[in-house]
Amino acid sequence: MRRFNLAVLAAVALASGLTAVPAQAHTGRPPGIENCTASGCHFDVPPGTYDVKVLLGGDAESHTAISGETRRSLLPETAVAAGERASRSFTVNVRTPEGEPTGPDGTSGLDLALGGSAPALAGIKVTPARHTRQIFLVGDSTVCDQPGDPYSGWGQQLPQYLRKGVSVANYADSGESTVTYLSEPRLWATVQPLIRPGDLVLVQLAHNDKTTDEATYRANLETLVAGVREKGGNPVLVTPIVRRWFNSDGTLNNGTALLVNGLGVDHPAVIRSVAAAEDVPLIDLTAKTKTLVESLGVEGSKAIYLYNEKRDNTHTSVHGATVYAGLVRDELVAQRLVPAGLVRVG
């Protein structure tokens, strides 16, 4: 059963002399808890990047998680003992459209939802972020901010692993291949101008390149790498997550699982080759997810994907996306792409 400590909200509001006014009405004071209800908060801020500092806890033991915008996990469930308080901070990207780039605009401003088994929010402050490291995600439906449950992309779960000072701008979009991502104006033509010197750009495109020949696929990856570098960004190539497609011996050693298309193009192999040739960091998510899925076996791996709900062996559940985001997090730290101090572990 979930409960929310309304008394904490009331006490903070009274002690601070706060009134229920929209965020834009503040003069010289960061938007705060007066913009919150028992289920979440709304801040009328323009598109941009914001630091959010929350104070968690109440009279009873609490367990609070925070998500935002289009179902992005921003803060993992955090336990606080009865009568105690815990401060946590994160950085969030606010944009329009707020989810998939070719999807609906969503609501303006910043929306946060309170979750966890017993959420208790004692205070909150939202301020424009400065000196933020930004991670752009270029990908497909296995990466994107999925609009509806039970679907989730790993990019949707990645923000919860990052501390204040790093934001995720997830421009992955369902159904996209390297061909369509480069040609659709709302995708690469929109993302590239936003890249700043030092930004990371993670590229995972393969699942929908079913009819793309090898020369075209390679050239498209090279175009994306060059485009990131042109803006001073740092490209990172990511091999695609495996499909849950087992052989009779319990392995995933087949073209369906390992993303070999109908023309015989081995997408992960091409990505590895381009990464080596262009001296680009590589996150071999194909190899890592293959090892994990095989270790879980036919039954255990069903929960990673949406087999039980949709008989879907390609798209991940919230649980699966969270596990896979953890693999990406581990590689960002191991390859020193993001400082360890800006990453949440565990």
Coordinates of C-alpha atoms in Angstrom, one line a residue:
M1 CA 0.0 0.0 0.0
R2 CA 1.3 3.4 -0.9
R3 CA 1.0 6.4 1.3
F4 CA 2.2 10.1 1.0
N5 CA 3.1 12.2 4.0
L6 CA 0.8 15.2 3.4
A7 CA 1.7 16.6 6.9
V8 CA 5.2 17.1 5.7
L9 CA 4.1 19.2 2.8
A10 CA 1.8 21.3 5.0
A11 CA 4.5 21.8 7.6
V12 CA 7.0 23.0 5.1
A13 CA 4.6 25.3 3.4
L14 CA 3.5 26.9 6.6
A15 CA 7.1 27.2 7.9
S16 CA 8.2 28.9 4.7
G17 CA 5.2 31.1 4.2
L18 CA 4.6 29.6 0.8
T19 CA 1.4 30.1 -1.2
A20 CA 0.1 28.1 -4.2
V21 CA 1.4 30.1 -7.1
P22 CA 2.6 29.0 -10.5
A23 CA 6.4 28.6 -10.9
Q24 CA 6.7 31.5 -13.3
A25 CA 5.3 33.9 -10.7
H26 CA 8.3 33.6 -8.5
T27 CA 10.6 36.6 -8.2
G28 CA 14.1 35.7 -7.2
R29 CA 13.1 32.5 -5.5
P30 CA 13.4 29.0 -7.0
P31 CA 10.1 27.2 -7.6
G32 CA 9.4 24.9 -4.7
I33 CA 7.0 22.7 -2.9
E34 CA 4.0 24.9 -3.5
N35 CA 3.9 23.5 -7.0
C36 CA 3.4 19.9 -5.6
T37 CA 0.4 17.7 -4.7
A38 CA 0.3 14.3 -3.1
S39 CA 1.1 12.6 -6.4
G40 CA 3.6 14.9 -8.0
C41 CA 4.8 18.4 -9.0
H42 CA 4.4 20.7 -11.9
F43 CA 6.7 23.6 -12.7
D44 CA 5.9 26.1 -15.5
V45 CA 9.4 26.4 -16.8
P46 CA 10.6 26.8 -20.4
P47 CA 12.5 24.1 -22.3
G48 CA 16.0 23.7 -20.9
T49 CA 18.0 21.8 -18.4
Y50 CA 17.2 22.0 -14.7
D51 CA 18.7 20.9 -11.4
V52 CA 16.2 19.4 -9.0
K53 CA 17.0 19.1 -5.3
V54 CA 14.5 17.1 -3.2
L55 CA 14.3 16.6 0.6
L56 CA 12.8 13.2 1.3
G57 CA 11.3 11.8 4.5
G58 CA 8.5 12.2 7.0
D59 CA 7.2 11.1 10.4
A60 CA 7.0 7.4 9.3
E61 CA 9.5 5.4 7.4
S62 CA 9.3 6.3 3.7
H63 CA 10.3 4.9 0.3
T64 CA 10.2 7.5 -2.5
A65 CA 11.0 7.3 -6.2
I66 CA 10.7 10.1 -8.7
S67 CA 9.9 9.9 -12.4
G68 CA 9.3 12.8 -14.8
E69 CA 8.1 14.0 -18.2
T70 CA 7.3 10.9 -20.3
R71 CA 7.8 8.2 -17.7
R72 CA 11.6 8.8 -17.2
S73 CA 13.0 7.4 -14.1
L74 CA 14.9 10.2 -12.4
L75 CA 15.5 9.0 -8.9
P76 CA 15.5 5.3 -7.7
E77 CA 13.4 4.4 -4.7
T78 CA 15.1 5.8 -1.7
A79 CA 14.4 4.7 1.9
V80 CA 14.4 7.2 4.8
A81 CA 14.0 6.2 8.4
A82 CA 11.0 7.6 10.4
G83 CA 11.6 11.1 11.5
E84 CA 14.7 11.5 9.3
R85 CA 15.4 13.5 6.1
A86 CA 17.5 12.7 3.1
S87 CA 18.6 15.2 0.4
R88 CA 19.0 14.0 -3.2
S89 CA 19.6 15.9 -6.4
F90 CA 19.3 15.2 -10.2
T91 CA 19.4 17.0 -13.5
V92 CA 16.6 16.8 -16.0
N93 CA 16.1 17.7 -19.6
V94 CA 12.9 19.6 -20.4
R95 CA 12.0 19.7 -24.1
T96 CA 9.1 19.7 -26.6
P97 CA 8.1 17.0 -27.5
E98 CA 8.8 15.8 -24.1
G99 CA 9.0 12.1 -25.2
E100 CA 9.7 10.7 -28.6
P101 CA 10.7 13.4 -31.1
T102 CA 8.0 12.4 -33.6
G103 CA 5.4 12.0 -30.9
P104 CA 2.9 14.4 -29.3
D105 CA 4.2 17.6 -27.6
G106 CA 3.0 16.5 -24.1
T107 CA 2.5 19.0 -21.3
S108 CA 4.6 22.2 -21.2
G109 CA 7.0 22.7 -18.3
L110 CA 8.5 20.1 -15.9
D111 CA 6.3 17.4 -14.5
L112 CA 7.5 15.1 -11.8
A113 CA 5.6 12.0 -10.4
L114 CA 6.1 10.6 -6.9
G115 CA 6.3 6.9 -6.6
G116 CA 7.7 4.2 -4.4
S117 CA 5.9 2.1 -1.8
A118 CA 5.6 5.0 0.7
P119 CA 6.5 8.3 -0.8
A120 CA 7.2 11.4 1.4
L121 CA 8.4 14.6 -0.1
A122 CA 9.5 17.3 2.5
G123 CA 10.9 19.9 0.1
I124 CA 11.9 20.6 -3.5
K125 CA 13.8 23.2 -5.4
V126 CA 14.1 23.6 -9.2
T127 CA 16.9 25.8 -10.7
P128 CA 18.3 26.2 -14.2
A129 CA 21.3 23.9 -14.5
R130 CA 24.8 25.3 -15.2
H131 CA 27.9 23.5 -16.4
T132 CA 25.9 20.4 -17.1
R133 CA 27.3 17.3 -18.9
Q134 CA 24.7 16.2 -21.5
I135 CA 24.2 12.7 -22.9
F136 CA 22.2 12.6 -26.1
L137 CA 20.7 9.3 -27.1
V138 CA 20.1 8.5 -30.8
G139 CA 18.2 5.2 -31.1
D140 CA 15.0 3.3 -31.7
S141 CA 12.1 1.9 -29.7
T142 CA 14.4 -0.2 -27.5
V143 CA 16.1 3.1 -26.3
C144 CA 13.3 5.7 -26.4
D145 CA 11.1 7.3 -23.8
Q146 CA 8.2 4.9 -24.3
P147 CA 4.8 6.7 -23.7
G148 CA 2.8 3.7 -22.4
D149 CA 3.2 0.9 -19.9
P150 CA 4.4 -1.9 -20.0
Y151 CA 7.0 -0.7 -22.5
S152 CA 10.2 1.0 -21.6
G153 CA 13.4 1.8 -23.4
W154 CA 16.8 1.6 -21.6
G155 CA 17.3 5.3 -22.3
Q156 CA 14.1 6.0 -20.3
Q157 CA 15.7 4.3 -17.2
L158 CA 19.2 5.7 -17.6
P159 CA 18.7 9.0 -15.8
Q160 CA 18.1 7.4 -12.4
Y161 CA 21.7 6.2 -12.5
L162 CA 23.1 9.8 -12.9
R163 CA 23.6 12.4 -10.3
K164 CA 23.2 16.2 -10.5
G165 CA 25.4 17.6 -13.2
V166 CA 24.5 15.0 -15.9
S167 CA 21.3 15.1 -17.9
V168 CA 20.0 12.7 -20.5
A169 CA 18.4 14.1 -23.7
N170 CA 16.7 11.1 -25.2
Y171 CA 16.1 11.6 -28.9
A172 CA 15.5 8.0 -29.6
D173 CA 12.4 7.3 -31.6
S174 CA 10.3 4.2 -32.3
G175 CA 10.7 2.5 -35.7
E176 CA 13.8 4.4 -36.8
S177 CA 16.7 3.0 -38.8
T178 CA 19.9 4.7 -39.7
V179 CA 18.3 5.7 -42.9
T180 CA 15.2 7.3 -41.4
Y181 CA 17.0 8.9 -38.5
L182 CA 19.2 10.9 -40.9
S183 CA 16.3 11.8 -43.2
E184 CA 13.6 12.8 -40.7
P185 CA 13.9 16.6 -39.9
R186 CA 12.6 16.1 -36.4
L187 CA 15.5 13.7 -35.6
W188 CA 19.1 14.2 -36.7
A189 CA 18.5 17.6 -38.1
T190 CA 17.1 18.6 -34.7
V191 CA 19.6 16.9 -32.5
Q192 CA 22.9 17.9 -34.2
P193 CA 22.5 21.7 -33.6
L194 CA 21.9 21.0 -29.9
I195 CA 25.2 19.2 -29.4
R196 CA 27.8 21.2 -27.4
P197 CA 31.5 20.6 -27.1
G198 CA 32.1 17.8 -24.7
D199 CA 28.6 16.3 -24.9
L200 CA 28.3 12.6 -25.3
V201 CA 26.1 11.2 -28.1
L202 CA 25.3 7.5 -27.7
V203 CA 24.1 5.9 -31.0
Q204 CA 22.2 2.6 -31.1
L205 CA 20.4 2.0 -34.4
A206 CA 20.1 -1.4 -35.9
H207 CA 16.7 -3.1 -35.2
N208 CA 14.9 -1.4 -38.0
D209 CA 17.7 -1.5 -40.6
K210 CA 16.2 -4.7 -41.9
T211 CA 16.6 -3.8 -45.6
T212 CA 19.7 -1.6 -45.3
D213 CA 22.8 -3.0 -47.2
E214 CA 26.1 -3.1 -45.5
A215 CA 27.7 -0.2 -47.4
T216 CA 24.8 2.1 -46.6
Y217 CA 24.6 1.1 -43.0
R218 CA 28.3 1.7 -42.5
A219 CA 28.2 5.1 -44.3
N220 CA 25.2 6.2 -42.2
L221 CA 27.1 5.3 -39.0
E222 CA 30.1 7.3 -40.2
T223 CA 27.8 10.2 -41.1
L224 CA 26.5 10.3 -37.5
V225 CA 30.0 10.0 -36.0
A226 CA 31.3 12.9 -38.2
G227 CA 28.2 15.0 -37.4
V228 CA 28.8 14.7 -33.7
R229 CA 32.4 15.5 -34.0
E230 CA 31.6 18.5 -36.2
K231 CA 29.8 20.1 -33.2
G232 CA 32.6 19.2 -30.8
G233 CA 30.7 16.3 -29.2
N234 CA 32.0 12.8 -28.4
P235 CA 30.3 10.0 -30.3
V236 CA 29.8 6.6 -28.6
L237 CA 28.6 3.7 -30.7
V238 CA 26.3 1.1 -29.0
T239 CA 25.6 -2.3 -30.4
P240 CA 21.9 -3.2 -30.2
I241 CA 20.3 -5.2 -27.4
V242 CA 19.7 -8.8 -28.4
R243 CA 16.3 -10.2 -29.3
R244 CA 15.1 -13.0 -26.9
W245 CA 15.3 -15.7 -29.5
F246 CA 16.7 -19.0 -28.2
N247 CA 18.1 -22.0 -30.0
S248 CA 17.2 -25.4 -28.7
D249 CA 20.4 -25.6 -26.8
G250 CA 19.6 -22.4 -24.8
T251 CA 22.0 -20.1 -26.7
L252 CA 21.2 -17.0 -28.8
N253 CA 23.6 -17.8 -31.6
N254 CA 21.3 -17.0 -34.5
G255 CA 20.7 -14.1 -36.8
T256 CA 17.3 -13.1 -35.3
A257 CA 18.7 -12.8 -31.8
L258 CA 22.0 -11.1 -32.9
L259 CA 20.6 -8.6 -35.4
V260 CA 21.7 -10.0 -38.7
N261 CA 19.3 -8.6 -41.3
G262 CA 17.7 -10.3 -44.3
L263 CA 20.6 -9.2 -46.5
G264 CA 23.1 -10.9 -44.2
V265 CA 24.3 -7.6 -42.7
D266 CA 25.7 -8.3 -39.2
H267 CA 24.8 -5.0 -37.6
P268 CA 26.8 -5.5 -34.4
A269 CA 29.9 -6.5 -36.4
V270 CA 29.6 -3.4 -38.6
I271 CA 29.2 -1.2 -35.6
R272 CA 32.3 -2.7 -34.0
S273 CA 34.2 -2.2 -37.2
V274 CA 33.2 1.4 -37.6
A275 CA 34.1 2.1 -33.9
A276 CA 37.6 0.7 -34.4
A277 CA 38.1 2.5 -37.7
E278 CA 36.9 5.8 -36.5
D279 CA 38.5 5.5 -33.0
V280 CA 35.1 5.8 -31.3
P281 CA 34.3 4.4 -27.9
L282 CA 32.1 1.2 -28.2
I283 CA 29.5 -0.1 -25.7
D284 CA 29.0 -3.7 -26.9
L285 CA 25.5 -4.0 -25.6
T286 CA 24.8 -7.0 -27.9
A287 CA 27.5 -9.0 -26.2
K288 CA 26.5 -7.9 -22.7
T289 CA 22.8 -8.6 -23.2
K290 CA 23.5 -11.9 -24.8
T291 CA 25.5 -13.0 -21.8
L292 CA 22.8 -11.9 -19.4
V293 CA 19.8 -13.4 -21.3
E294 CA 21.6 -16.7 -21.8
S295 CA 22.4 -16.8 -18.1
L296 CA 18.8 -16.2 -17.1
G297 CA 17.6 -18.9 -19.5
V298 CA 14.4 -19.3 -21.4
E299 CA 12.1 -18.8 -18.4
G300 CA 14.1 -16.3 -16.4
S301 CA 14.6 -14.0 -19.4
K302 CA 10.9 -13.5 -20.0
A303 CA 10.7 -10.8 -17.4
I304 CA 13.4 -8.8 -19.1
Y305 CA 11.3 -8.5 -22.2
L306 CA 7.5 -8.3 -22.7
Y307 CA 7.0 -12.0 -23.4
N308 CA 4.5 -12.5 -20.6
E309 CA 2.5 -9.4 -21.5
K310 CA 2.8 -9.2 -25.3
R311 CA 4.7 -12.2 -26.5
D312 CA 7.3 -9.6 -27.4
N313 CA 10.9 -10.8 -27.6
T314 CA 12.3 -7.5 -28.8
H315 CA 11.0 -4.7 -26.5
T316 CA 11.9 -4.6 -22.8
S317 CA 9.8 -4.2 -19.6
V318 CA 10.5 -1.5 -17.1
H319 CA 12.5 -4.1 -15.2
G320 CA 14.4 -5.2 -18.3
A321 CA 15.1 -1.6 -19.4
T322 CA 16.4 -0.8 -15.9
V323 CA 18.8 -3.8 -16.0
Y324 CA 20.0 -2.8 -19.5
A325 CA 20.4 0.8 -18.5
G326 CA 22.6 -0.4 -15.6
L327 CA 24.8 -2.1 -18.2
V328 CA 25.2 1.1 -20.1
R329 CA 25.9 3.0 -16.8
D330 CA 28.7 0.5 -16.0
E331 CA 30.3 1.0 -19.3
L332 CA 30.1 4.8 -19.0
V333 CA 32.1 4.5 -15.8
A334 CA 34.5 1.8 -16.9
Q335 CA 35.5 3.7 -20.0
R336 CA 35.6 7.0 -18.1
L337 CA 33.1 8.6 -20.4
V338 CA 31.3 10.0 -17.3
P339 CA 33.2 10.7 -14.0
A340 CA 32.4 8.0 -11.4
G341 CA 31.3 10.7 -8.9
L342 CA 28.4 11.7 -11.2
V343 CA 27.0 8.2 -11.4
R344 CA 24.8 6.3 -8.9
V345 CA 25.9 2.7 -8.3
G346 CA 23.6 0.0 -7.0

